[in-house]
Amino acid sequence: MTGGRVTFREGLRYRGGLNMYAWALHRLTGLGVLAFLAVHIIETFFLTLGPDAYNAAISIYKSPFFKVAEIALTFAVLYHAVNGIRVTIQDFWPALWRYERAFIWASAAIFVLAFVPLAILSILPLLRGEY
Amino acid sequence: MASYAGARPSGRFEVIAWLFMRVSGIVLLVMAMTHLVIMHYGITVNELSFDIVAQRWDGPFWRLYDFVLLGLALFHGANGARVVINDYVYSKGWRLLSTTLLVTASVVLMIIGAWVVITFDAARFAV
């Protein structure tokens, strides 16, 4: 510690356990979704300029790059949702914090079950060359 | 830790913010997930167009839905980013500056988004 501050490396070292990775990924995915939301609001604004302007704006999304970005967005939204609910449940019933590791693994399983089918749905048209 | 004293405004505002994150989070779980599945997997990005949005916003239901989703998502996200700033930005000046920018950007985005959802009129562009 340097003067009570946590340096980046110390931050990474902090406990270093499963719960820290779950927390770090929660932050990262949250900021990612927020960044997309900002872009999404700006692109929606083009609706007010008419069909040509809006269709031109969203044509940027219709590319392989954004199809991959969409998978990342799905990952972020699903992870943030499942992990957020886990934290909320534990917050309202603090006795459950004892079972945090089990809860993290359970939420990871729910996340995988939800994410994998949607990721496949995104990858298939990409493989078929539709983007 | 002494150096953190006063860094985090504890008290009423933080308690309300904490509760807001959890309540809006639960609502967003349902609303954002539904939005994602319908708009990205039901209708795909390839099919999305001005006409599709005009159709969706023809009635009040999806307009209201999108308005509520916009507000909850934006303020849930903005408050999350505020907490992140509080965690990593120590200097008072930088914290004030970054938080001010965050709040300003959020309010501007909310106004733009709300204005579009409420006032959008596809008939203006009908040929």
Short mmCIF file of C-alpha atoms in Angstrom, two decimals, chain B residues 6-119:
data_model
loop_
_atom_site.label_atom_id
_atom_site.label_comp_id
_atom_site.label_asym_id
_atom_site.label_seq_id
_atom_site.Cartn_x
_atom_site.Cartn_y
_atom_site.Cartn_z
CA GLY B 6 -14.85 11.56 3.41
CA ALA B 7 -13.99 10.06 0.04
CA ARG B 8 -17.26 8.21 -0.12
CA PRO B 9 -20.29 10.23 0.84
CA SER B 10 -21.97 7.78 3.11
CA GLY B 11 -25.48 8.28 4.38
CA ARG B 12 -28.84 8.70 2.79
CA PHE B 13 -27.77 9.19 -0.83
CA GLU B 14 -25.51 6.15 -0.88
CA VAL B 15 -28.16 3.97 0.74
CA ILE B 16 -30.73 5.05 -1.86
CA ALA B 17 -28.17 4.52 -4.65
CA TRP B 18 -27.37 1.04 -3.27
CA LEU B 19 -31.05 0.12 -3.15
CA PHE B 20 -31.69 1.63 -6.61
CA MET B 21 -28.94 -0.56 -8.11
CA ARG B 22 -30.57 -3.71 -6.75
CA VAL B 23 -34.18 -2.83 -7.56
CA SER B 24 -33.39 -1.50 -11.04
CA GLY B 25 -31.08 -4.49 -11.53
CA ILE B 26 -33.92 -6.94 -10.94
CA VAL B 27 -36.23 -5.02 -13.31
CA LEU B 28 -33.44 -4.71 -15.88
CA LEU B 29 -32.77 -8.44 -15.71
CA VAL B 30 -36.24 -9.02 -17.15
CA MET B 31 -36.52 -5.94 -19.39
CA ALA B 32 -32.99 -5.82 -20.85
CA MET B 33 -32.92 -9.57 -21.42
CA THR B 34 -36.29 -9.46 -23.20
CA HIS B 35 -35.07 -6.51 -25.27
CA LEU B 36 -31.83 -8.32 -26.17
CA VAL B 37 -33.52 -11.56 -27.16
CA ILE B 38 -36.25 -9.86 -29.26
CA MET B 39 -34.11 -7.21 -30.93
CA HIS B 40 -30.89 -9.20 -31.45
CA TYR B 41 -32.07 -12.78 -31.82
CA GLY B 42 -35.76 -12.58 -32.78
CA ILE B 43 -35.27 -9.68 -35.16
CA THR B 44 -31.60 -9.77 -36.11
CA VAL B 45 -29.43 -6.73 -36.66
CA ASN B 46 -29.39 -7.57 -40.39
CA GLU B 47 -33.18 -7.21 -40.56
CA LEU B 48 -33.34 -4.03 -38.50
CA SER B 49 -34.51 -0.96 -40.38
CA PHE B 50 -36.34 2.34 -40.01
CA ASP B 51 -39.62 0.60 -40.96
CA ILE B 52 -39.21 -2.08 -38.30
CA VAL B 53 -38.72 0.58 -35.59
CA ALA B 54 -41.64 2.62 -36.96
CA GLN B 55 -43.82 -0.50 -36.74
CA ARG B 56 -42.68 -1.27 -33.19
CA TRP B 57 -43.30 2.30 -32.05
CA ASP B 58 -46.70 2.49 -33.73
CA GLY B 59 -48.46 1.71 -30.45
CA PRO B 60 -47.73 3.00 -26.95
CA PHE B 61 -46.58 -0.31 -25.43
CA TRP B 62 -43.04 -0.61 -26.88
CA ARG B 63 -42.54 3.14 -26.71
CA LEU B 64 -43.26 3.10 -22.98
CA TYR B 65 -41.21 -0.09 -22.59
CA ASP B 66 -38.20 1.42 -24.36
CA PHE B 67 -38.54 4.67 -22.39
CA VAL B 68 -38.51 2.84 -19.04
CA LEU B 69 -35.64 0.60 -20.21
CA LEU B 70 -33.67 3.66 -21.34
CA GLY B 71 -34.06 5.44 -18.01
CA LEU B 72 -33.33 2.44 -15.80
CA ALA B 73 -30.36 1.22 -17.87
CA LEU B 74 -28.80 4.67 -18.20
CA PHE B 75 -29.05 5.60 -14.52
CA HIS B 76 -28.07 2.10 -13.37
CA GLY B 77 -25.01 2.36 -15.63
CA ALA B 78 -24.20 5.94 -14.69
CA ASN B 79 -24.36 5.16 -10.97
CA GLY B 80 -22.16 2.11 -11.53
CA ALA B 81 -19.60 4.26 -13.34
CA ARG B 82 -19.79 6.82 -10.50
CA VAL B 83 -18.90 4.08 -7.99
CA VAL B 84 -16.00 2.98 -10.22
CA ILE B 85 -14.74 6.60 -10.37
CA ASN B 86 -14.95 6.82 -6.57
CA ASP B 87 -12.89 3.65 -6.30
CA TYR B 88 -10.07 4.63 -8.64
CA VAL B 89 -9.91 8.43 -8.79
CA TYR B 90 -8.45 9.73 -5.54
CA SER B 91 -7.69 13.37 -6.21
CA LYS B 92 -10.59 15.64 -5.34
CA GLY B 93 -10.27 17.74 -8.49
CA TRP B 94 -10.14 14.83 -10.92
CA ARG B 95 -12.99 13.10 -9.12
CA LEU B 96 -15.18 16.20 -9.30
CA LEU B 97 -14.30 16.69 -12.98
CA SER B 98 -14.90 13.07 -14.02
CA THR B 99 -18.13 12.79 -12.02
CA THR B 100 -19.38 16.08 -13.47
CA LEU B 101 -18.61 14.86 -17.01
CA LEU B 102 -20.34 11.56 -16.28
CA VAL B 103 -23.48 13.21 -14.92
CA THR B 104 -23.58 15.72 -17.80
CA ALA B 105 -23.15 13.00 -20.43
CA SER B 106 -25.83 10.85 -18.77
CA VAL B 107 -28.34 13.69 -18.59
CA VAL B 108 -27.66 14.68 -22.23
CA LEU B 109 -28.06 11.06 -23.38
CA MET B 110 -31.27 10.73 -21.34
CA ILE B 111 -32.70 13.88 -22.92
CA ILE B 112 -31.74 12.74 -26.46
CA GLY B 113 -33.11 9.24 -25.88
CA ALA B 114 -36.33 10.39 -24.25
CA TRP B 115 -36.90 13.00 -26.96
CA VAL B 116 -36.52 10.37 -29.69
CA VAL B 117 -38.77 7.77 -28.02
CA ILE B 118 -41.49 10.31 -27.19
CA THR B 119 -41.56 12.50 -30.30
#
